[in-house]
Amino acid sequence: MKPSPKPSPKPSSRPLSLAAGVLGVALVLSAVPSAATAATAVPSGPATAPTVAEEDVMPHLRALQRIADRNGGNRAHGTRGYAESLAYVRHALDRAGFRTEVRRFSHDGATGYNLIADWPGGDPNHVLLSGAHLDSVKQGPGINDNGSGSATVLTTALQVAKARLKPARHLRFAWWGAEEVGLVGSADYVRGLSDADRKAVDLYLNFDQTGSRNTQQWLVVKDGQQADSAAGQVFESWFAARGLATFDIGVGGSDNESFGKAGIPSSGFSTGISDCIHDACDNLANVDPATQTTSTNALIGVVWQLSATAPATARP
């Protein structure tokens, strides 16, 4: 089954050792929630968002490349390469103090996994969820599509922990499996939400390809819902303040679609389809470190801003 087309414009902290990550595969396959906890965070006023440099972001992509290299050149659904990728991300989050959980699902005769990480504190009735798909296609390592988005979300989560952020909204981060075979992992997650849990998610932010070379503009997701529109404007303002161009796109084509079908507002952005999408050449050379770093700082800035306050009422 082919994935839905990725968004495209209309005309107009250091990483942990891979040895630790490999050991974590056993934890992934057990799919048991982590016992790691952090000190309970109490909401406070807005804090100044930190910024990161290439050396904070790119090591995660180098780690994913090494995982692909030793596992047949890919990190696809149902493979050891995917399991090791998930273990690497989970181990980093556990050490940072997140509560992590691996959720299983099945597709095409193989077991898949979503990784969910919750930062203690914030109003559980107002959840800000940021996510990216972690799997690649079988034809290549998927370093831009979507190691880049996964690294953007991971680096942001680790900055939340480093700052001991005390958000008003509850912060949740996710890494989806089996996106490349039809948005399967995110759809399974949304399908498993109770009505109350679905209503508690104020907004979902998705990041699919955040380090494309030759990026001319950031493609900001806006689907017209009030919460989504407001989030899209926050992203646009962040880029505009730095003289960077943006272009509005719709929800379809990546994991936003799973949330949109359930009536959950979403936003996020992409740097567009790269030259080596779904091919063996989607490796480290297919990612521009400066673009990747800018994308990560954009998410950090927006998470800091959106998490500082929570709506007075829950979403209908």
Coordinates of N, CA, C and O in Angstrom, one line a residue, residues 1-85:
M1 N 0.9 -1.2 0.0 CA 0.0 0.0 0.0 C 0.9 1.2 0.0 O 1.8 1.4 0.8
K2 N 0.6 2.2 -0.9 CA 1.4 3.4 -1.0 C 0.9 4.4 0.0 O -0.2 4.5 0.3
P3 N 1.8 5.2 0.6 CA 1.4 6.2 1.5 C 0.8 7.4 0.8 O 1.0 7.5 -0.4
S4 N 0.0 8.2 1.5 CA -0.6 9.4 0.9 C 0.6 10.3 0.5 O 1.6 10.3 1.2
P5 N 0.4 11.1 -0.5 CA 1.5 12.0 -0.9 C 1.9 12.9 0.2 O 1.0 13.4 1.0
K6 N 3.2 13.3 0.3 CA 3.6 14.2 1.3 C 3.3 15.6 0.9 O 3.1 15.9 -0.3
P7 N 3.1 16.6 1.9 CA 2.7 17.9 1.5 C 3.7 18.6 0.6 O 4.9 18.4 0.7
S8 N 3.3 19.3 -0.4 CA 4.1 20.1 -1.2 C 3.5 21.4 -1.5 O 2.3 21.6 -1.5
P9 N 4.3 22.5 -1.8 CA 3.7 23.8 -2.0 C 2.8 23.9 -3.3 O 3.1 23.2 -4.3
K10 N 1.8 24.7 -3.2 CA 1.0 25.0 -4.4 C 1.7 26.1 -5.1 O 2.6 26.7 -4.6
P11 N 1.3 26.3 -6.4 CA 2.0 27.3 -7.1 C 1.9 28.7 -6.4 O 1.0 29.0 -5.7
S12 N 2.6 29.5 -6.7 CA 2.6 30.9 -6.2 C 3.6 31.8 -6.7 O 3.9 31.7 -7.7
S13 N 22.0 16.9 25.2 CA 21.9 16.7 25.0 C 22.5 15.8 24.1 O 21.9 14.9 23.8
R14 N 23.6 15.7 23.8 CA 24.2 14.8 22.9 C 23.6 13.5 22.9 O 23.1 13.0 23.9
P15 N 23.6 12.8 21.8 CA 22.9 11.5 21.7 C 23.5 10.5 22.6 O 24.7 10.5 22.9
L16 N 22.7 9.5 23.0 CA 23.2 8.4 23.8 C 23.9 7.4 22.9 O 23.7 7.3 21.7
S17 N 24.7 6.5 23.5 CA 25.4 5.5 22.8 C 24.5 4.6 22.1 O 23.4 4.2 22.6
L18 N 24.9 4.1 20.9 CA 24.1 3.2 20.2 C 24.0 1.8 20.9 O 23.1 1.1 20.8
A19 N 25.0 1.5 21.7 CA 25.0 0.3 22.5 C 23.8 0.3 23.4 O 23.1 -0.6 23.6
A20 N 23.6 1.5 24.1 CA 22.5 1.6 25.0 C 21.2 1.5 24.2 O 20.2 0.8 24.6
G21 N 21.1 2.0 23.0 CA 19.9 1.9 22.2 C 19.6 0.5 21.8 O 18.5 0.1 21.8
V22 N 20.7 -0.3 21.4 CA 20.5 -1.6 21.0 C 19.9 -2.4 22.2 O 19.0 -3.3 22.1
L23 N 20.5 -2.2 23.4 CA 20.0 -2.9 24.6 C 18.5 -2.6 24.8 O 17.8 -3.4 25.3
G24 N 18.1 -1.4 24.4 CA 16.7 -1.0 24.6 C 15.8 -1.7 23.7 O 14.6 -1.6 23.9
V25 N 16.2 -2.4 22.7 CA 15.3 -3.1 21.8 C 14.4 -4.1 22.6 O 13.2 -4.3 22.4
A26 N 15.0 -4.7 23.6 CA 14.3 -5.6 24.5 C 13.1 -4.9 25.1 O 12.0 -5.5 25.3
L27 N 13.4 -3.7 25.6 CA 12.3 -2.9 26.2 C 11.2 -2.6 25.2 O 10.0 -2.6 25.5
V28 N 11.6 -2.3 24.0 CA 10.6 -2.0 23.0 C 9.7 -3.1 22.7 O 8.5 -3.0 22.7
L29 N 10.3 -4.3 22.6 CA 9.5 -5.5 22.3 C 8.6 -5.9 23.4 O 7.6 -6.6 23.2
S30 N 9.0 -5.5 24.7 CA 8.1 -5.8 25.8 C 6.9 -4.9 25.9 O 5.9 -5.2 26.5
A31 N 7.1 -3.7 25.3 CA 6.0 -2.7 25.3 C 5.5 -2.4 26.7 O 4.3 -2.3 26.9
V32 N 6.3 -2.3 27.7 CA 5.9 -2.0 29.0 C 6.2 -0.6 29.3 O 7.3 -0.1 29.1
P33 N 5.2 0.2 29.9 CA 5.5 1.6 30.2 C 6.7 1.7 31.1 O 7.0 0.9 32.0
S34 N 7.4 2.8 30.9 CA 8.7 3.0 31.6 C 8.4 3.5 33.1 O 7.4 4.1 33.3
A35 N 9.3 3.1 34.0 CA 9.1 3.6 35.3 C 9.8 4.9 35.6 O 9.7 5.5 36.6
A36 N 10.4 5.5 34.5 CA 11.1 6.7 34.7 C 10.1 7.8 35.0 O 9.1 8.0 34.3
T37 N 10.5 8.7 35.9 CA 9.6 9.8 36.3 C 10.5 11.0 36.5 O 11.7 10.9 36.7
A38 N 9.8 12.2 36.5 CA 10.5 13.4 36.8 C 9.8 14.1 37.9 O 8.7 13.8 38.2
A39 N 10.4 15.1 38.5 CA 9.8 15.9 39.6 C 8.5 16.5 39.0 O 8.5 17.0 37.9
T40 N 7.4 16.5 39.8 CA 6.2 17.0 39.3 C 6.4 18.5 39.0 O 6.8 19.3 39.8
A41 N 6.0 18.9 37.8 CA 6.1 20.3 37.4 C 4.8 21.1 37.7 O 3.7 20.6 37.5
V42 N 5.0 22.2 38.3 CA 3.8 23.1 38.6 C 3.8 24.2 37.6 O 4.8 24.9 37.4
P43 N 2.6 24.5 37.0 CA 2.6 25.6 36.0 C 3.1 26.9 36.5 O 2.9 27.3 37.7
S44 N 3.7 27.6 35.7 CA 4.2 29.0 36.0 C 4.1 29.9 34.8 O 3.5 29.5 33.8
G45 N 4.5 31.1 34.9 CA 4.4 32.0 33.8 C 5.3 31.6 32.6 O 6.1 30.7 32.7
P46 N 5.1 32.3 31.5 CA 5.9 32.0 30.3 C 7.4 32.1 30.6 O 7.8 33.0 31.3
A47 N 8.1 31.2 30.0 CA 9.6 31.3 30.1 C 10.1 31.5 28.7 O 9.5 31.3 27.7
T48 N 11.4 32.0 28.7 CA 12.0 32.3 27.4 C 12.5 31.0 26.8 O 13.1 30.2 27.5
A49 N 12.1 30.8 25.5 CA 12.5 29.5 24.9 C 14.0 29.4 24.6 O 14.6 30.4 24.2
P50 N 14.6 28.3 24.9 CA 16.0 28.1 24.6 C 16.2 28.0 23.1 O 15.2 27.8 22.3
T51 N 17.4 28.0 22.6 CA 17.7 27.7 21.2 C 18.8 26.7 21.2 O 19.6 26.6 22.1
V52 N 18.8 25.9 20.1 CA 19.8 24.8 20.0 C 20.7 25.1 18.8 O 20.3 25.9 17.9
A53 N 21.8 24.4 18.7 CA 22.7 24.5 17.6 C 22.8 23.1 16.9 O 22.2 22.1 17.3
E54 N 23.5 23.1 15.7 CA 23.6 21.8 15.0 C 24.1 20.7 15.8 O 23.6 19.5 15.6
E55 N 25.0 20.9 16.7 CA 25.5 19.8 17.5 C 24.5 19.2 18.5 O 24.8 18.2 19.1
D56 N 23.4 19.9 18.7 CA 22.3 19.4 19.5 C 21.4 18.5 18.7 O 20.7 17.7 19.3
V57 N 21.3 18.7 17.4 CA 20.3 18.1 16.6 C 20.9 17.0 15.7 O 20.4 15.8 15.7
M58 N 22.0 17.3 15.0 CA 22.5 16.3 14.0 C 23.0 15.0 14.5 O 22.9 14.0 13.8
P59 N 23.5 14.9 15.8 CA 23.9 13.6 16.3 C 22.8 12.6 16.3 O 23.0 11.4 16.1
H60 N 21.5 13.0 16.5 CA 20.4 12.1 16.4 C 20.2 11.5 15.0 O 19.9 10.3 14.9
L61 N 20.4 12.3 14.0 CA 20.3 11.8 12.7 C 21.5 10.9 12.3 O 21.3 9.9 11.6
R62 N 22.7 11.2 12.8 CA 23.8 10.3 12.6 C 23.5 9.0 13.2 O 23.9 7.9 12.7
A63 N 22.9 9.0 14.4 CA 22.6 7.7 15.1 C 21.6 6.9 14.3 O 21.7 5.7 14.1
L64 N 20.6 7.6 13.7 CA 19.6 6.8 12.9 C 20.2 6.3 11.6 O 19.8 5.2 11.1
Q65 N 21.2 7.0 11.0 CA 21.9 6.6 9.9 C 22.7 5.3 10.2 O 22.6 4.3 9.4
R66 N 23.3 5.3 11.3 CA 24.1 4.1 11.7 C 23.2 2.9 11.9 O 23.5 1.8 11.6
I67 N 22.0 3.2 12.5 CA 21.0 2.1 12.7 C 20.6 1.5 11.4 O 20.6 0.3 11.2
A68 N 20.3 2.3 10.4 CA 19.9 1.9 9.1 C 21.1 1.1 8.5 O 20.9 0.0 7.9
D69 N 22.3 1.6 8.6 CA 23.4 1.0 7.9 C 23.7 -0.5 8.4 O 24.1 -1.3 7.6
R70 N 23.4 -0.7 9.7 CA 23.6 -2.1 10.1 C 22.4 -3.0 10.1 O 22.4 -4.1 10.6
N71 N 21.3 -2.5 9.5 CA 20.1 -3.2 9.4 C 19.5 -3.2 8.0 O 18.3 -2.9 7.7
G72 N 20.4 -3.5 7.0 CA 19.9 -3.6 5.6 C 19.6 -2.3 4.9 O 19.0 -2.3 3.9
G73 N 20.1 -1.2 5.5 CA 19.9 0.1 4.8 C 18.6 0.8 5.0 O 18.3 1.8 4.4
N74 N 17.7 0.3 6.0 CA 16.4 1.0 6.2 C 16.0 0.8 7.7 O 16.6 0.1 8.5
R75 N 14.9 1.5 8.0 CA 14.3 1.5 9.3 C 12.8 1.4 9.2 O 12.0 2.0 9.9
A76 N 12.4 0.5 8.3 CA 11.0 0.3 8.0 C 10.2 -0.4 9.0 O 10.7 -1.1 9.9
H77 N 8.9 -0.3 8.9 CA 7.9 -1.0 9.7 C 8.2 -2.5 9.7 O 8.4 -3.1 8.7
G78 N 8.2 -3.1 10.9 CA 8.3 -4.5 11.0 C 9.8 -5.0 11.0 O 10.0 -6.2 11.1
T79 N 10.8 -4.1 11.0 CA 12.2 -4.5 10.9 C 12.9 -4.2 12.2 O 12.5 -3.4 13.0
R80 N 14.1 -4.8 12.3 CA 14.9 -4.5 13.5 C 15.4 -3.0 13.4 O 15.6 -2.4 14.5
G81 N 15.6 -2.5 12.2 CA 16.0 -1.1 12.1 C 15.0 -0.2 12.7 O 15.4 0.8 13.4
Y82 N 13.7 -0.5 12.6 CA 12.7 0.4 13.2 C 12.8 0.2 14.7 O 12.7 1.2 15.5
A83 N 12.9 -1.1 15.2 CA 12.9 -1.3 16.6 C 14.1 -0.7 17.3 O 13.9 -0.1 18.4
E84 N 15.2 -0.7 16.6 CA 16.4 0.0 17.2 C 16.2 1.5 17.2 O 16.7 2.2 18.1
S85 N 15.6 2.0 16.2 CA 15.3 3.5 16.1 C 14.5 3.9 17.3 O 14.7 4.9 18.0

